[in-house]
Every structure is written in C-alpha cells, then in structure tokens.
Coordinates of C-alpha atoms in Angstrom, one line a residue:
M1 CA 10.3 41.0 7.7
K2 CA 7.3 41.4 10.0
L3 CA 6.3 37.8 9.1
L4 CA 9.8 36.5 10.2
L5 CA 9.5 38.4 13.5
L6 CA 6.2 36.7 14.2
F7 CA 7.9 33.4 13.8
G8 CA 10.3 34.1 16.6
L9 CA 8.5 31.8 18.9
V10 CA 9.5 28.4 20.3
A11 CA 7.4 25.5 19.2
V12 CA 5.8 23.7 22.2
A13 CA 4.2 20.3 22.3
L14 CA 0.5 20.3 21.8
A15 CA -1.2 19.8 25.2
D16 CA -3.8 17.2 25.6
S17 CA -6.5 19.8 26.5
F18 CA -7.6 21.6 23.4
E19 CA -9.1 24.6 25.1
G20 CA -9.2 27.7 23.0
Q21 CA -7.7 25.9 20.0
K22 CA -9.3 26.5 16.6
V23 CA -9.4 24.6 13.3
F24 CA -8.8 26.9 10.3
R25 CA -9.5 26.2 6.6
L26 CA -6.9 28.0 4.5
K27 CA -7.3 28.5 0.8
P28 CA -3.9 29.1 -0.7
A29 CA -4.2 30.9 -4.1
I30 CA -0.6 31.9 -4.9
D31 CA 2.9 30.4 -4.3
E32 CA 3.5 32.9 -1.4
H33 CA 0.5 31.4 0.5
V34 CA 1.9 27.8 0.0
T35 CA 5.3 29.0 1.4
L36 CA 3.6 30.7 4.3
I37 CA 1.7 27.5 5.3
K38 CA 4.9 25.4 5.0
D39 CA 6.9 27.9 7.1
L40 CA 4.2 27.9 9.7
A41 CA 4.4 24.1 9.9
Q42 CA 8.1 24.3 10.6
K43 CA 8.1 27.2 13.1
I44 CA 5.2 26.3 15.3
E45 CA 3.4 23.1 16.1
V46 CA 0.2 22.9 14.1
D47 CA -1.8 19.8 13.5
F48 CA -2.5 19.2 9.8
W49 CA -6.0 17.6 9.4
R50 CA -6.1 17.9 5.6
P51 CA -3.8 17.3 3.9
E52 CA -2.0 15.2 6.4
N53 CA 1.4 16.7 5.7
P54 CA 2.5 20.3 5.0
E55 CA 4.6 19.0 2.1
L56 CA 1.4 18.2 0.3
V57 CA 0.1 21.7 0.3
T58 CA -0.4 23.2 -3.1
I59 CA -2.3 26.1 -4.7
D60 CA -6.1 25.7 -4.8
I61 CA -6.5 22.9 -2.3
D62 CA -8.2 23.5 1.0
V63 CA -5.9 23.2 4.0
D64 CA -7.4 22.3 7.4
I65 CA -5.1 22.9 10.4
R66 CA -5.6 22.9 14.2
V67 CA -3.8 25.8 15.9
P68 CA -3.0 25.9 19.6
A69 CA -4.5 28.9 21.5
I70 CA -1.0 30.4 22.2
Y71 CA -0.4 31.0 18.4
L72 CA -3.9 32.3 17.4
D73 CA -2.9 36.0 17.4
M74 CA 0.2 35.3 15.4
V75 CA -1.7 33.1 12.8
N76 CA -4.5 35.6 12.5
T77 CA -1.9 38.4 11.8
L78 CA -0.1 36.3 9.2
L79 CA -3.4 35.5 7.5
Q80 CA -4.4 39.1 7.4
Q81 CA -1.1 40.3 6.1
S82 CA -0.9 37.6 3.4
E83 CA -4.6 38.2 2.4
M84 CA -5.1 34.5 2.1
E85 CA -8.7 33.5 2.1
H86 CA -9.6 31.5 5.2
E87 CA -12.4 30.5 7.5
I88 CA -12.7 29.0 11.0
L89 CA -14.3 25.5 10.9
I90 CA -14.2 24.9 14.7
E91 CA -14.2 27.8 17.1
D92 CA -13.1 25.8 20.2
V93 CA -11.7 22.3 19.7
Q94 CA -12.2 21.4 23.4
V95 CA -15.9 22.2 23.2
A96 CA -16.1 20.0 20.1
V97 CA -14.3 17.2 21.8
E98 CA -16.6 17.3 24.8
A99 CA -19.7 17.6 22.6
Q100 CA -18.7 14.5 20.7
E101 CA -18.8 12.4 23.9
D102 CA -22.3 11.3 24.8
T103 CA -23.3 12.5 28.3
G104 CA -26.4 10.3 28.7
P105 CA -26.5 7.2 30.9
S106 CA -24.3 4.4 29.7
P107 CA -26.5 1.8 27.8
R108 CA -26.4 -1.7 29.2
A109 CA -26.3 -3.3 25.8
H110 CA -23.6 -2.4 23.3
S111 CA -24.4 0.9 21.6
Y112 CA -23.9 1.2 17.9
T113 CA -24.5 5.0 18.0
N114 CA -21.8 5.8 20.5
Y115 CA -18.1 6.1 20.1
N116 CA -17.1 3.1 22.2
S117 CA -13.9 2.8 24.1
W118 CA -11.5 -0.1 23.2
D119 CA -12.5 -2.0 26.4
K120 CA -16.2 -1.8 25.3
I121 CA -15.3 -2.9 21.7
Q122 CA -13.2 -5.8 23.0
A123 CA -16.1 -7.0 25.2
W124 CA -18.4 -6.7 22.2
I125 CA -16.1 -8.7 20.0
N126 CA -16.0 -11.5 22.5
S127 CA -19.8 -11.4 23.0
I128 CA -20.8 -11.1 19.3
A129 CA -18.3 -13.8 18.2
S130 CA -20.1 -16.3 20.4
S131 CA -23.6 -15.1 19.5
N132 CA -24.1 -17.2 16.3
S133 CA -21.5 -19.8 15.6
N134 CA -23.0 -20.6 12.2
L135 CA -22.3 -17.1 11.0
I136 CA -19.5 -15.6 13.0
S137 CA -16.2 -16.5 14.5
K138 CA -13.1 -14.7 15.7
Q139 CA -9.4 -15.3 15.6
V140 CA -6.3 -13.4 16.8
I141 CA -4.0 -12.4 14.0
G142 CA -1.3 -11.1 16.4
N143 CA -0.8 -8.6 19.1
T144 CA -0.2 -4.8 19.0
Y145 CA 3.0 -3.2 20.1
E146 CA 1.5 -2.7 23.6
G147 CA 0.3 -6.3 23.7
R148 CA -3.4 -6.1 22.9
P149 CA -4.8 -8.9 20.8
M150 CA -5.9 -8.0 17.3
N151 CA -9.2 -9.9 17.0
L152 CA -10.4 -10.5 13.5
L153 CA -14.1 -11.4 13.0
K154 CA -15.1 -13.7 10.2
L155 CA -18.6 -13.4 8.9
G156 CA -20.1 -16.0 6.6
K157 CA -22.2 -19.2 6.6
K158 CA -20.1 -22.1 7.8
S159 CA -18.8 -24.1 4.9
S160 CA -16.7 -27.3 4.5
S161 CA -14.8 -25.7 1.5
S162 CA -12.9 -22.5 1.2
K163 CA -15.0 -19.5 0.2
P164 CA -13.9 -16.3 -1.6
A165 CA -13.6 -13.4 0.9
I166 CA -13.6 -9.7 1.4
F167 CA -11.3 -8.1 4.0
M168 CA -12.3 -4.9 5.7
D169 CA -10.5 -2.9 8.4
C170 CA -11.4 0.2 10.4
G171 CA -9.4 2.6 12.7
I172 CA -6.0 2.5 11.0
H173 CA -5.7 6.1 12.2
A174 CA -6.5 6.4 15.9
R175 CA -8.5 9.7 15.8
E176 CA -10.9 8.7 13.0
W177 CA -13.5 7.4 15.4
I178 CA -16.4 7.3 12.9
S179 CA -14.4 4.6 11.1
T180 CA -14.4 2.2 14.0
A181 CA -18.1 2.9 14.6
F182 CA -18.7 1.7 11.0
C183 CA -17.1 -1.7 11.4
Q184 CA -19.2 -2.4 14.5
W185 CA -22.3 -1.3 12.6
F186 CA -21.5 -3.5 9.6
V187 CA -21.2 -6.6 11.8
K188 CA -24.5 -5.8 13.5
E189 CA -26.3 -5.3 10.2
A190 CA -24.8 -8.4 8.6
L191 CA -25.9 -10.6 11.5
S192 CA -29.4 -9.0 12.0
T193 CA -30.4 -8.9 8.3
Y194 CA -29.1 -12.3 7.3
G195 CA -32.1 -14.4 6.3
Q196 CA -34.2 -11.3 5.6
D197 CA -32.2 -9.1 3.3
Q198 CA -31.6 -11.0 0.1
Q199 CA -28.4 -9.3 -0.8
M200 CA -26.7 -9.9 2.6
T201 CA -28.0 -13.5 2.8
S202 CA -26.5 -14.3 -0.6
L203 CA -23.2 -12.5 0.3
L204 CA -22.7 -14.5 3.5
D205 CA -23.8 -17.7 1.9
Q206 CA -21.4 -17.5 -0.9
M207 CA -18.5 -15.4 0.5
D208 CA -16.8 -14.7 3.8
V209 CA -16.2 -11.2 5.1
Y210 CA -13.3 -10.6 7.5
V211 CA -13.7 -7.5 9.7
L212 CA -10.9 -6.0 11.8
P213 CA -12.9 -3.6 14.0
V214 CA -9.9 -1.6 15.1
F215 CA -6.6 -1.8 13.3
N216 CA -4.6 0.7 15.5
I217 CA -5.8 -0.4 18.9
D218 CA -3.0 1.1 20.9
G219 CA -3.5 4.5 19.3
Y220 CA -7.3 4.3 19.5
D221 CA -7.1 3.5 23.2
Y222 CA -4.8 6.5 23.6
T223 CA -7.3 8.8 21.9
H224 CA -9.9 7.8 24.5
K225 CA -7.6 8.1 27.5
S226 CA -5.0 10.8 26.8
N227 CA -4.9 12.7 23.5
R228 CA -8.1 12.8 21.3
M229 CA -6.0 13.9 18.3
W230 CA -3.4 11.1 18.3
R231 CA -3.1 9.5 14.8
K232 CA -0.2 7.1 14.8
T233 CA 0.7 3.8 16.4
R234 CA 2.3 3.9 19.9
S235 CA 5.6 2.1 19.1
R236 CA 8.9 3.2 20.6
K237 CA 12.4 2.9 19.3
S238 CA 15.6 3.5 21.3
G239 CA 17.3 6.6 20.1
S240 CA 14.1 8.4 19.2
S241 CA 12.0 10.4 21.6
C242 CA 9.1 10.5 19.2
I243 CA 6.4 7.8 19.4
G244 CA 4.7 5.8 16.7
A245 CA 4.4 5.7 12.9
D246 CA 1.6 6.2 10.5
P247 CA 0.4 2.6 9.8
N248 CA -1.0 3.7 6.5
R249 CA 2.4 4.8 5.3
N250 CA 4.0 1.6 6.6
F251 CA 3.1 -0.9 3.9
D252 CA 5.5 -1.9 1.2
A253 CA 3.9 0.1 -1.7
G254 CA 6.2 2.8 -2.9
W255 CA 7.3 3.0 0.7
C256 CA 8.3 6.4 2.0
T257 CA 8.5 8.1 -1.3
L258 CA 5.6 10.5 -2.1
G259 CA 3.4 12.0 0.7
A260 CA 5.2 10.3 3.6
S261 CA 7.8 11.5 6.0
S262 CA 11.0 9.9 7.2
N263 CA 10.9 12.1 10.3
P264 CA 9.9 10.0 13.3
C265 CA 8.1 13.0 14.9
S266 CA 5.9 13.6 11.8
D267 CA 2.2 12.4 11.8
T268 CA 2.9 10.8 8.4
F269 CA 6.2 9.0 9.5
C270 CA 6.5 6.0 7.3
G271 CA 8.2 3.9 10.0
F272 CA 11.8 2.7 10.1
K273 CA 11.2 0.1 7.4
P274 CA 8.1 -1.4 5.6
E275 CA 6.0 -3.2 8.1
S276 CA 8.1 -2.0 11.0
E277 CA 4.8 -1.5 12.8
I278 CA 3.6 -4.8 14.2
E279 CA 0.0 -4.0 13.4
A280 CA 0.7 -3.5 9.7
K281 CA 2.8 -6.6 9.7
N282 CA 0.0 -8.7 11.3
V283 CA -2.5 -7.5 8.7
A284 CA -0.1 -7.9 5.8
N285 CA 0.7 -11.5 7.0
F286 CA -2.9 -12.5 7.2
I287 CA -3.7 -11.1 3.8
R288 CA -0.6 -12.7 2.3
N289 CA -1.5 -16.1 3.8
N290 CA -5.1 -15.8 2.5
K291 CA -4.2 -14.2 -0.8
A292 CA -5.9 -17.0 -2.8
S293 CA -9.3 -16.4 -1.3
I294 CA -9.3 -12.6 -0.6
K295 CA -10.9 -10.9 -3.6
A296 CA -11.6 -7.4 -2.2
Y297 CA -9.9 -5.1 0.4
I298 CA -11.8 -2.2 2.0
T299 CA -10.2 0.2 4.5
V300 CA -12.3 2.8 6.2
H301 CA -11.0 6.2 7.2
S302 CA -12.3 9.8 7.8
Y303 CA -12.8 12.5 6.7
S304 CA -13.6 14.1 3.3
Q305 CA -16.4 12.0 1.7
L306 CA -14.2 10.1 -0.8
L307 CA -14.1 6.7 -2.3
L308 CA -10.6 6.1 -3.4
F309 CA -8.7 3.3 -5.2
P310 CA -5.1 2.8 -6.3
Y311 CA -2.8 4.4 -6.8
S312 CA -1.8 6.8 -4.1
Y313 CA 1.9 6.2 -4.2
S314 CA 2.1 7.0 -7.9
Y315 CA 0.2 9.2 -10.5
K316 CA 0.0 6.2 -12.8
L317 CA -3.4 4.6 -13.4
A318 CA -4.1 1.1 -12.1
A319 CA -4.4 -1.6 -14.7
D320 CA -8.0 -2.0 -13.7
H321 CA -8.7 1.7 -13.5
S322 CA -11.9 1.9 -15.6
E323 CA -13.5 -1.0 -13.8
L324 CA -12.5 0.3 -10.3
M325 CA -13.8 3.7 -11.2
R326 CA -17.1 2.3 -12.5
V327 CA -17.7 0.3 -9.3
A328 CA -16.7 3.3 -7.1
E329 CA -19.1 5.6 -8.9
G330 CA -21.9 3.0 -8.6
A331 CA -21.1 2.6 -4.8
S332 CA -21.1 6.4 -4.4
A333 CA -24.5 6.7 -6.1
A334 CA -25.9 4.0 -3.8
L335 CA -24.6 5.9 -0.8
R336 CA -26.0 9.2 -2.1
S337 CA -29.5 7.6 -2.6
L338 CA -30.2 7.6 1.2
Y339 CA -29.4 11.1 2.5
G340 CA -28.0 12.9 -0.5
T341 CA -24.4 12.8 0.8
R342 CA -22.0 13.4 -2.1
Y343 CA -18.8 11.4 -2.4
T344 CA -16.0 11.9 -4.9
S345 CA -14.5 8.8 -6.5
G346 CA -11.1 8.3 -8.1
P347 CA -7.5 7.2 -7.6
G348 CA -5.9 8.5 -4.4
A349 CA -3.0 10.5 -5.8
T350 CA -5.0 12.5 -8.3
T351 CA -8.2 12.8 -6.3
I352 CA -6.7 14.1 -3.1
Y353 CA -2.9 13.9 -2.9
P354 CA -0.1 11.4 -3.2
A355 CA 0.5 9.1 -0.2
A356 CA 3.0 6.2 -0.4
G357 CA 2.9 3.1 1.8
G358 CA -0.9 2.7 2.0
S359 CA -2.6 -0.6 2.7
D360 CA -5.0 -0.2 -0.4
D361 CA -2.1 0.1 -2.9
W362 CA -0.2 -2.7 -1.2
A363 CA -3.2 -5.0 -1.4
Y364 CA -3.8 -4.2 -5.0
D365 CA -0.2 -4.8 -6.0
L366 CA -0.4 -8.1 -4.1
G367 CA -3.2 -9.1 -6.5
V368 CA -6.4 -8.1 -4.6
K369 CA -8.1 -6.3 -7.5
Y370 CA -11.0 -4.6 -5.8
S371 CA -9.1 -2.4 -3.3
Y372 CA -10.9 0.6 -1.9
T373 CA -10.5 3.3 0.7
F374 CA -13.5 5.1 2.2
E375 CA -13.1 8.6 3.7
L376 CA -16.3 9.0 5.6
R377 CA -18.2 12.1 6.7
D378 CA -17.8 15.0 6.7
T379 CA -16.0 17.5 4.6
G380 CA -14.6 19.6 7.4
R381 CA -17.4 21.2 9.5
Y382 CA -16.5 18.8 12.3
G383 CA -13.6 16.9 10.7
F384 CA -12.4 14.1 13.1
L385 CA -14.9 15.3 15.7
L386 CA -18.1 14.2 13.9
P387 CA -20.9 14.2 16.5
E388 CA -22.4 10.9 17.7
S389 CA -25.8 12.1 16.2
Q390 CA -24.2 11.4 12.8
I391 CA -23.0 7.9 13.5
K392 CA -26.3 6.3 12.4
P393 CA -26.9 8.1 9.1
T394 CA -23.2 7.8 8.2
C395 CA -23.2 4.1 8.8
E396 CA -26.5 3.6 7.1
E397 CA -25.4 5.3 3.9
T398 CA -22.0 3.6 4.0
M399 CA -23.6 0.2 4.3
L400 CA -25.2 0.8 0.9
A401 CA -21.9 1.5 -0.7
V402 CA -20.1 -1.4 0.9
K403 CA -22.9 -3.8 -0.1
Y404 CA -22.8 -2.4 -3.7
I405 CA -19.0 -3.2 -3.9
A406 CA -19.5 -6.6 -2.2
S407 CA -22.3 -7.5 -4.6
Y408 CA -20.2 -6.6 -7.6
V409 CA -17.2 -8.6 -6.4
Q410 CA -19.5 -11.6 -5.7
K411 CA -20.7 -11.5 -9.3
N412 CA -17.2 -10.8 -10.7
L413 CA -14.9 -13.3 -9.0
Y414 CA -11.5 -13.9 -10.6

C-alpha cells in the first residue's frame, strides 16, 4: 500500500535542464522488481536509457533510467522497500551534460574530437565534398521534416562503371552523439589514408562507401539547442500533441510488433505507418534504388559496446546467421586489439532485446546480406554523455572493426 501512496504524484514533462537528475542502474531479480519498474514508468516520467522501453524490462537485465530530481526521494524509497539491487551511474545529469561540452577555444579547422553542432557538420560536408573530387562527392537524398537537406557522401575512386558499395549511417537517434562523431572520423580517415594504407586504398579502388553523417538531423540539432536527451525525429501530426517517432522503429521490418510502441508520446513510437518519417523514407528509397550495388549496411548507435546483426524483430535466426556471427566476432576482435574494449556480438533480439522496425533488419530482408548495427562505447558509466576525451579512442577502435567488415565484404561479394 505504501508503494501505491508514493505513486500519488502527477507526471510532469522532463525539463530541458537536468539539474539534480540522476541515472540509476536497476537490477531486477524477481517478478515484483519488474512490475515495480513498469509501474514506475507509467506513474512518473522517467527516461529509459537501456532498454529503450519499459515493456522490455525482464528479470536479470540491467535497467538504466534517468530520474528527474523531483522524484528522487520517492524512487529511493521504492528501491529500499523492494530491496532491488541498484547503483547510481550519474550523480548529476546536468553536470555530465556540461562536462561533455568542450570549453576550450573553438578550433578554426573542423575538429574530429569535438561533438560538432549540425551547422558545423553541414559546413564540413560542403567543404570536404569539394576537397578531392577524385575520391569524394555528395548528393542530397531528400530533406528532413523541418526542411534540412540530407547530404550523403560517396567515397571511392571515380569509375566509369558501377562499383559494389557499402552504406553507413550515423545519428539515427538524436542523443547518440558519439555515433555522428564516428561518421565524420571515418570520412577523414578514409581520405587521409588513401594511397598509404593498403586496405583503405584497395577498398576505395574497388568499392564505394556511402556515408550519411547524420540521419536524424532535426533531432540532432534539437539536442544541441534545446533538449540534450531528445531521441526521436521532430515530425508533427495534427491531432497529436506529441512530437516525433523513433526512426529505428519506422522501417518495414516486423513493423510495430515487438519492442516498439504505438503510443505517439513514447520514445520508441513506431510512427503512424512504416516510413511515415521522411528521413527513414529517404534512406529506404536510396537503398532500394541502389539495391543492386549495395552489399553491406552499417548503422552506428550508442551505447552498450555491441555488434549486432538480424534479427531484432524476431527471435528466429537469419539465413546467414553463422557467417554474420563469424564476421562480427572477427570485427569485435579487431576492435579489441587496440585498447582492449570488449564488444558482444550476436543477433539483436537475443543479444539485447527485441526491437521491430529497425533499419538493419529491413536492409537484410531487402537482400543486403552484411547488415550490422554498432552500439559504441560505453557500457553505462557515461551512457549517452560519453566525454569528448573518448571520441578519439572510440573512433580509432571502431575504424578497425568497420575496416574488418568492409574487407570481408570486398572479398565475398555476391
């Protein structure tokens, strides 16, 4: 009864300042713990970092949640009464947000070790696309909901004939800043090591690599200007006061079944129909139109240190499961060789949790065999607020894994 009385509070919208907020890691061990967490999600506004939806909470998985300051006393009391094991990952979210932003002088050249704003990334795209016309070009694959151009970079030695290709996107979820940093790093490395690094030279000579530096541009811009913790797109629909959908639940792959929400206010809202989000539609159209040449799809997220492949919308194994697992384990070993960072590999549904409507499952079902999702650093110490000091090591080690996959695909074209 005491627990019910504590719930007698009105949910309020999360403010855009995170002062006093904490991130907890909960460790549910019995059914009552799972019920408590799900009740908490219904009664007060908590932000689920991992898993992304309270419905996915089960016994024996770590649950990371951000709790507004106003509810801390209540949550602490509930946790003590339930005797659920827990720890505090982030003592004050606002302090972590501010620590993530570099306070030094703004570099004149584009910085690959800062979390750049969309305006800086757009200027960089324009600049780098004209830096070496033999190796890089750009095209607009459509505009976002708010009208921003989705610039796609194409890396590869100019060729008169069509080349097999790899498609990679970053920043599908707005708050996963390390993801967008990686796409910028990859482009820099590809251009600067071409002609010196044998593997990169061979890759760009024989294949093209399409890079979408920021998938969810509207959301990403919003995280820099308004709410650092925003995840979804920024689309609006008459009749709904809630904004946006989860673009990685919006693809036509088991759409809106497991691990996705039909509630427009949820962070995992699947959208009003498959590809209702113009960003997802633009990417899907490009991949569909270039299906004959695209041999691999790589999408970069954070956090959890995972290398996932289909399926996430089903517990069934992919037809190419053993090969996809072998490549993922090889890529994870390559990544680990630099700083010892450990990744877990496997199909999405069984390795973390089910999630329908993901871009990787959709690409695989379309016929893109080598379809992978990276969940970059870390495992929760900083979560989405990974410090800028970790951009360089994260990107360096991830390059090794991506190059491993690309090299394998290059040798195993189909």
